[in-house]
XYZ file of C-alpha atoms in Angstrom:
490
model
C -0.038 -0.041 -0.276
C 1.633 3.403 -0.818
C 1.720 5.780 2.061
C 0.175 9.197 1.230
C 0.220 12.460 3.369
C -3.417 11.772 4.260
C -2.315 8.295 5.740
C 0.558 9.961 7.597
C -1.764 12.585 8.909
C -4.339 9.908 10.093
C -1.565 8.029 11.788
C -0.387 11.232 13.602
C -4.007 12.012 14.788
C -4.558 8.425 16.088
C -1.136 8.518 17.955
C -2.038 11.798 19.749
C -5.882 11.042 20.215
C -7.151 9.956 23.695
C -7.585 6.074 23.824
C -11.331 6.297 24.735
C -14.239 8.627 24.469
C -17.176 8.659 26.490
C -20.335 7.396 24.480
C -23.924 8.030 24.861
C -24.910 4.345 24.184
C -28.517 4.986 25.081
C -28.706 7.625 22.382
C -27.037 5.439 19.839
C -29.184 2.363 20.544
C -32.292 4.551 20.057
C -30.804 5.954 16.623
C -29.930 2.479 15.573
C -33.521 1.040 15.889
C -35.239 4.242 14.278
C -33.135 3.411 11.370
C -35.347 0.809 10.432
C -38.339 2.942 10.133
C -36.513 4.520 7.212
C -36.451 1.144 5.284
C -40.068 0.314 5.574
C -41.699 -0.755 2.559
C -45.550 -0.701 2.373
C -48.156 1.576 4.041
C -46.589 3.112 6.988
C -48.387 3.741 10.277
C -49.630 6.713 11.673
C -46.669 6.377 14.591
C -44.097 6.518 11.958
C -41.306 8.643 13.366
C -39.200 9.368 10.356
C -41.874 11.635 8.786
C -39.930 12.270 5.190
C -40.817 8.674 4.352
C -44.143 7.796 2.872
C -46.125 4.827 1.655
C -44.518 2.823 -0.870
C -44.987 -0.601 -3.111
C -48.211 -0.984 -1.452
C -49.478 -3.397 -4.280
C -46.386 -5.671 -4.159
C -47.317 -9.098 -5.158
C -50.659 -7.990 -6.840
C -49.383 -9.063 -10.299
C -49.080 -12.563 -9.075
C -52.260 -12.492 -7.152
C -50.591 -12.487 -3.650
C -50.196 -9.958 -1.110
C -46.534 -9.237 -0.497
C -46.708 -5.678 0.934
C -44.501 -4.840 3.772
C -40.824 -5.851 4.821
C -37.726 -3.650 4.448
C -35.705 -2.222 1.800
C -32.177 -3.828 2.693
C -30.040 -0.958 1.741
C -29.933 2.249 -0.464
C -31.984 0.706 -3.058
C -35.813 -0.173 -3.588
C -35.748 -3.824 -3.815
C -36.869 -6.400 -1.438
C -34.122 -9.153 -1.189
C -35.609 -11.700 1.194
C -32.331 -13.498 1.997
C -30.714 -10.415 3.674
C -34.262 -9.359 5.014
C -34.405 -12.747 6.661
C -30.915 -12.529 8.278
C -31.884 -9.057 9.551
C -34.871 -10.430 11.223
C -32.682 -13.427 12.772
C -30.195 -11.043 14.164
C -32.540 -8.206 15.138
C -34.518 -11.339 17.106
C -31.231 -12.644 18.679
C -30.137 -8.963 19.661
C -33.565 -9.120 21.761
C -33.175 -12.503 22.983
C -29.721 -11.945 24.545
C -29.840 -8.245 25.323
C -33.517 -7.151 25.344
C -33.451 -6.980 29.026
C -30.738 -4.289 28.899
C -32.940 -2.093 26.916
C -34.902 0.862 28.111
C -38.745 -0.185 27.896
C -39.401 2.336 25.106
C -36.538 1.349 22.971
C -37.238 -2.300 23.608
C -40.901 -1.520 22.318
C -39.663 0.033 19.074
C -37.231 -2.656 18.450
C -40.073 -5.441 18.995
C -42.010 -3.313 16.339
C -39.116 -3.425 14.245
C -38.976 -7.332 14.326
C -42.778 -7.336 13.489
C -42.471 -5.155 10.614
C -40.203 -7.996 8.973
C -42.080 -10.984 10.314
C -45.505 -9.858 9.279
C -44.106 -9.878 5.671
C -41.963 -13.012 6.084
C -45.050 -14.722 7.036
C -46.702 -13.849 3.676
C -43.722 -15.139 1.986
C -44.103 -18.737 3.404
C -47.979 -18.811 2.922
C -47.860 -21.143 0.149
C -45.174 -23.559 1.415
C -44.175 -26.378 0.712
C -45.549 -25.827 -2.827
C -43.838 -22.160 -3.272
C -41.944 -19.531 -1.162
C -41.464 -15.903 -2.154
C -37.898 -14.696 -1.969
C -37.621 -11.197 -3.605
C -39.799 -8.287 -4.890
C -38.291 -5.836 -7.521
C -35.890 -6.240 -10.603
C -32.858 -5.093 -9.229
C -31.196 -4.446 -12.634
C -33.958 -1.911 -13.499
C -34.071 -0.591 -10.032
C -30.345 0.061 -9.945
C -30.599 1.804 -13.328
C -32.589 4.444 -11.787
C -32.414 6.868 -8.862
C -35.825 7.507 -7.430
C -37.776 7.640 -4.159
C -39.597 4.494 -3.202
C -42.516 6.524 -3.269
C -42.104 7.348 -6.728
C -40.905 3.735 -7.943
C -42.057 2.940 -11.148
C -39.738 0.000 -12.268
C -40.847 -3.465 -12.427
C -42.107 -5.004 -9.129
C -41.054 -8.550 -10.080
C -41.843 -11.342 -7.956
C -39.322 -14.199 -7.449
C -40.136 -17.284 -5.784
C -38.595 -21.001 -4.983
C -40.387 -24.213 -5.227
C -39.783 -27.964 -5.353
C -38.621 -27.939 -8.850
C -36.603 -24.698 -8.349
C -35.311 -25.034 -4.625
C -33.839 -22.777 -2.230
C -32.432 -24.072 0.883
C -30.325 -21.201 1.553
C -33.150 -18.444 1.671
C -35.725 -20.969 3.184
C -33.387 -22.100 5.792
C -32.712 -18.462 6.738
C -36.299 -17.806 6.827
C -36.865 -20.461 8.878
C -34.296 -19.258 11.468
C -35.823 -15.843 11.321
C -39.264 -17.180 12.062
C -38.122 -19.118 14.865
C -35.912 -16.655 16.382
C -38.575 -13.953 16.276
C -41.074 -16.632 17.775
C -39.141 -16.333 21.095
C -39.259 -12.519 20.851
C -43.111 -12.615 21.006
C -43.410 -15.621 23.323
C -44.536 -13.612 26.321
C -45.870 -10.643 24.250
C -48.085 -12.331 21.716
C -48.210 -16.368 22.517
C -50.717 -16.727 19.460
C -48.638 -14.794 17.236
C -45.423 -16.503 18.583
C -46.860 -19.848 18.143
C -47.824 -18.929 14.240
C -44.254 -17.852 13.653
C -42.955 -21.130 15.000
C -45.121 -23.442 13.038
C -44.489 -21.301 9.845
C -40.527 -21.642 10.346
C -41.095 -25.420 10.810
C -42.891 -25.266 7.313
C -39.965 -23.378 5.795
C -37.495 -25.410 7.222
C -39.083 -28.715 5.972
C -39.185 -26.985 2.342
C -35.529 -26.041 2.570
C -34.624 -29.551 3.865
C -36.969 -31.661 1.484
C -35.986 -29.620 -1.623
C -32.219 -29.054 -1.395
C -30.532 -26.453 -3.723
C -29.301 -22.933 -3.624
C -31.668 -20.435 -5.017
C -29.127 -18.674 -6.854
C -28.410 -21.819 -9.089
C -31.944 -22.030 -10.404
C -32.405 -19.885 -13.504
C -36.108 -18.559 -12.541
C -34.227 -16.595 -9.550
C -30.439 -16.352 -10.615
C -31.121 -13.448 -13.019
C -32.762 -11.541 -10.091
C -30.376 -12.119 -7.206
C -26.950 -12.386 -8.945
C -24.384 -10.799 -8.515
C -26.377 -8.955 -5.653
C -27.239 -11.465 -2.903
C -26.029 -14.683 -4.488
C -24.957 -17.305 -1.726
C -21.432 -17.976 -2.603
C -21.015 -20.181 0.446
C -23.631 -22.796 -0.359
C -26.814 -23.694 1.457
C -25.623 -26.251 3.889
C -24.805 -23.652 6.752
C -28.244 -22.330 6.439
C -29.824 -25.681 7.014
C -28.015 -26.321 10.157
C -28.834 -22.621 11.046
C -32.495 -23.026 10.680
C -32.255 -26.226 12.545
C -30.466 -24.688 15.451
C -32.934 -21.748 15.912
C -35.767 -24.426 15.776
C -34.183 -26.217 18.407
C -33.691 -23.283 20.572
C -37.104 -22.150 19.967
C -39.003 -25.501 20.331
C -36.562 -27.314 22.352
C -37.834 -30.272 20.146
C -35.494 -33.105 19.904
C -36.028 -33.714 16.421
C -33.878 -30.512 15.704
C -31.170 -31.530 18.105
C -30.997 -34.914 16.377
C -30.572 -33.255 12.935
C -27.751 -31.066 14.115
C -26.057 -34.126 15.587
C -26.624 -36.282 12.713
C -26.035 -33.963 9.683
C -23.520 -31.238 11.161
C -20.510 -33.316 9.750
C -22.104 -33.710 6.154
C -23.272 -30.203 5.957
C -19.876 -28.552 6.686
C -20.312 -27.671 10.719
C -16.635 -28.805 11.027
C -15.143 -26.667 8.107
C -14.466 -24.173 10.965
C -14.830 -21.156 8.699
C -14.508 -17.965 10.498
C -16.979 -15.738 8.989
C -20.523 -14.696 9.970
C -22.721 -12.541 7.772
C -25.739 -12.989 5.402
C -24.283 -15.562 3.211
C -22.020 -17.449 5.833
C -23.591 -18.768 9.192
C -20.555 -20.914 10.433
C -19.290 -18.679 13.116
C -22.678 -17.777 14.314
C -23.840 -21.358 14.157
C -20.857 -22.478 16.145
C -21.654 -19.893 18.694
C -25.458 -20.472 19.095
C -25.102 -24.143 19.301
C -22.191 -23.831 21.774
C -24.720 -22.430 24.254
C -26.370 -25.806 24.676
C -23.414 -27.538 25.252
C -22.061 -24.926 27.752
C -25.562 -25.220 29.497
C -25.899 -28.743 29.426
C -22.507 -30.226 28.852
C -24.003 -32.103 25.945
C -20.988 -33.905 24.704
C -22.143 -34.581 21.185
C -22.023 -30.824 20.640
C -18.521 -30.235 21.954
C -17.098 -29.713 18.476
C -19.213 -26.719 18.032
C -17.719 -25.006 21.214
C -14.161 -25.882 19.856
C -15.181 -24.226 16.573
C -16.371 -21.309 18.265
C -13.217 -21.155 20.523
C -11.109 -21.304 17.317
C -13.326 -18.498 15.775
C -12.731 -16.257 18.897
C -8.926 -16.933 18.877
C -8.636 -15.314 15.644
C -10.001 -12.185 17.145
C -7.625 -11.725 19.903
C -4.597 -9.760 19.373
C -2.754 -11.627 22.479
C -3.249 -14.999 20.758
C -1.024 -16.686 18.585
C -3.502 -17.923 16.084
C -3.812 -16.615 12.788
C -5.534 -13.453 12.980
C -8.237 -11.630 11.036
C -7.175 -8.294 9.695
C -7.688 -5.108 11.434
C -7.021 -1.633 10.330
C -4.239 0.663 11.762
C -7.031 2.315 13.651
C -8.204 -1.268 15.109
C -11.441 -1.948 12.945
C -12.002 -5.470 11.961
C -11.757 -5.510 8.169
C -12.622 -8.070 5.601
C -12.343 -7.161 1.757
C -15.319 -6.733 -0.428
C -17.379 -3.804 0.795
C -20.063 -3.080 3.395
C -17.274 -3.853 5.954
C -19.351 -2.853 8.992
C -21.560 -5.754 8.272
C -18.661 -7.888 9.557
C -17.775 -5.412 12.495
C -21.233 -5.344 14.003
C -22.209 -8.969 13.573
C -18.609 -10.120 14.990
C -19.018 -7.723 17.892
C -22.380 -9.233 18.601
C -20.818 -12.811 18.562
C -18.162 -11.682 20.965
C -20.933 -10.603 23.495
C -23.189 -13.446 23.273
C -20.189 -15.788 23.555
C -19.131 -14.026 26.574
C -22.393 -14.240 28.192
C -22.388 -18.084 27.793
C -18.947 -18.424 28.807
C -19.649 -16.302 31.944
C -22.798 -18.572 32.967
C -21.005 -21.504 32.695
C -17.682 -20.212 34.028
C -15.809 -21.505 30.886
C -12.887 -19.642 29.055
C -11.129 -19.932 25.862
C -7.890 -21.726 25.400
C -6.168 -19.867 22.523
C -2.889 -22.226 22.886
C -0.507 -19.481 24.193
C -3.034 -17.279 26.237
C -6.322 -18.354 27.968
C -8.885 -15.724 27.159
C -12.040 -14.849 29.461
C -15.343 -13.409 28.885
C -14.204 -9.885 29.760
C -11.561 -9.911 26.989
C -14.209 -10.735 24.635
C -16.407 -7.765 25.887
C -13.173 -5.515 25.497
C -12.921 -6.393 21.959
C -16.401 -5.900 21.226
C -16.289 -2.706 22.905
C -13.277 -1.379 20.809
C -15.367 -2.131 17.717
C -18.603 -0.260 18.732
C -16.504 2.844 19.978
C -14.790 2.910 16.523
C -18.038 3.320 15.091
C -19.234 5.950 17.249
C -16.188 8.255 16.654
C -12.981 6.723 18.431
C -11.297 6.416 14.961
C -8.717 8.047 13.094
C -11.232 10.242 11.087
C -12.450 11.438 14.386
C -16.098 10.786 13.097
C -19.023 8.638 13.870
C -20.092 6.211 11.088
C -23.857 6.337 12.403
C -25.662 8.891 10.680
C -27.162 11.362 13.163
C -24.844 10.511 16.083
C -22.197 12.978 17.456
C -21.027 16.219 15.742
C -19.415 14.685 12.571
C -21.092 11.763 10.666
C -21.418 10.950 6.911
C -23.746 13.492 5.001
C -23.640 11.946 1.416
C -24.756 8.244 2.022
C -25.603 6.027 -0.916
C -29.437 5.734 -0.209
C -32.154 7.256 -2.524
C -34.898 8.168 -0.133
C -32.301 9.982 1.901
C -30.577 11.897 -0.830
C -33.643 12.933 -2.807
C -36.325 15.361 -1.600
C -39.184 14.132 0.472
C -42.424 13.900 -1.027
C -43.729 16.765 1.390
C -40.905 19.079 0.276
C -41.371 18.089 -3.437
C -44.566 16.577 -4.219
C -44.153 16.329 -8.014
C -43.225 13.062 -9.344
C -39.309 12.358 -9.820
C -38.977 9.970 -12.753
C -36.118 7.230 -13.024
C -33.324 9.370 -14.374
C -34.585 12.717 -13.120
C -33.012 11.645 -9.627
C -29.415 11.427 -11.115
C -29.006 15.131 -10.567
C -29.162 14.025 -6.763
C -27.083 11.337 -6.989
C -24.218 13.037 -8.542
C -24.420 16.220 -6.351
C -21.919 16.962 -4.051
C -24.473 18.475 -1.315
C -25.425 16.581 1.859
C -28.307 14.327 1.517
C -31.726 16.105 1.973
C -33.361 13.857 4.628
C -31.351 12.358 7.703
C -31.566 8.636 7.699
C -31.001 8.815 11.708
C -29.007 5.628 12.920
C -27.877 4.436 9.496
C -24.594 2.926 9.764
C -22.387 2.919 6.533
C -20.226 0.354 5.099
C -17.186 2.246 6.585
C -13.640 3.238 5.898
C -11.034 1.293 3.861
C -8.238 -0.636 5.042
C -6.501 2.481 5.535
C -9.075 3.958 8.077
C -9.982 6.543 5.322
C -13.630 7.345 4.563
C -14.162 9.840 1.649
C -18.081 10.389 2.244
C -18.562 9.776 -1.323
C -22.308 8.937 -2.278
C -21.296 7.199 -5.369
C -18.927 4.836 -3.542
C -21.605 2.320 -2.367
C -19.205 -0.242 -0.843
C -18.258 2.517 1.963
C -21.238 4.797 1.839
C -24.224 2.664 1.766
C -26.058 1.545 4.870
C -27.842 -1.881 5.505
C -30.423 -3.272 7.736
C -27.846 -6.322 8.361
C -25.186 -3.960 9.636
C -27.763 -2.427 12.132
C -29.659 -5.723 13.439
C -26.840 -7.116 15.377
C -25.422 -3.507 16.274
C -28.785 -3.323 18.306
C -27.664 -6.054 20.848
C -24.181 -4.655 21.041
C -25.622 -1.215 21.908
C -28.132 -2.568 24.358
C -25.398 -4.448 26.256
C -23.287 -1.626 26.602
C -26.236 0.670 27.680
C -26.381 -1.640 30.796
C -22.381 -2.013 31.026
C -21.009 1.322 29.906
C -17.576 0.542 31.186
């Protein structure tokens, strides 16, 4: 990497900057949940707080004779991709399951509503299972060729689905995980709804396991999801992930047997140190380890061993091969939208720390023994970097702090709102707002962008979507992380 004057300046700033800054985790938590209201699709409720957004895509599914209104736009475009939406739902639910008790009651209520906005939609997508499961609304090629508000959207709202002859075990397995995890969120709040979610999760999983195959391999869906959300890592991890969440939500021995009997053949021992919308391995190992740690179920010991191996790659004091960090200390994985890795890994660190603490266990990283507090410390460094403890001295959460991204890659945020500009803005008419150097017209409060590059530099460039685009799956695990630090700020 060529060292430039800007790199040297950043290095000097980081050397002379204070090591820690006091952050208002409650404020950040509140904003991280509010973000989801800016991503809503469909008819918006009266209590909508981000009022620059209005109703959009209310007739989704109508051309196919089904109701697919609702759900979330996953990022800065106007497509509803089912795979990342389901993963978002799983992680947002997991955040509440583990750390909802740490949330102020008002924020917990908003977070539960955010989950339900997703699950109401996901229930519609599985209503025809096992004959069909809907996985996407919107033609991404045509959508990405426009820069227009979701409220003005006039591109094709193509509906994509998987079926026994055109399977999609990855998206169906993730949908099963999402519905199972969310059923735990609603168990004490709305038992009837919770039971409906769990039953639907079982149907989605049966579809995934019976008709095996990746949804991005079948021609009916491939053109609509690739290259945007192809599951490059195969569908096997989603089968185990779905089974693991059904086991936790139902305590049904059938799903435990599935994990025990199929783990090896489905790649559970591959020990891939990644976790995100297309790779569940690290999350699966942490999730299943809970049952081993809680009950000393020896048949699941390999999951803890794999989880430990993952944790060791994150510990600077460990002699294990390490994942990459930026000079400023941010977890970094090439490929764009890096903050998705930062927030999901920070969440796993905290969740695993909780599991270890309850069972008085540690992680043996050969040269050093790592305890729960070390995991929490690493997670805190990541969230503090996001909130401003970084060489750029800026928050990567929109609306938090005094300095944050102004030109995020997001159509609704960058274009004038319906209330300020009622006249229709056509597909190409929005291009002037995309290319403008002005700040976005509407503040998408709580949005966390993809973040800086491996050199800690962030240019705040709307066109650089890999760095400037927010996503729901960045924020979903961050909700849990912030909830933990609201209760444990030091």
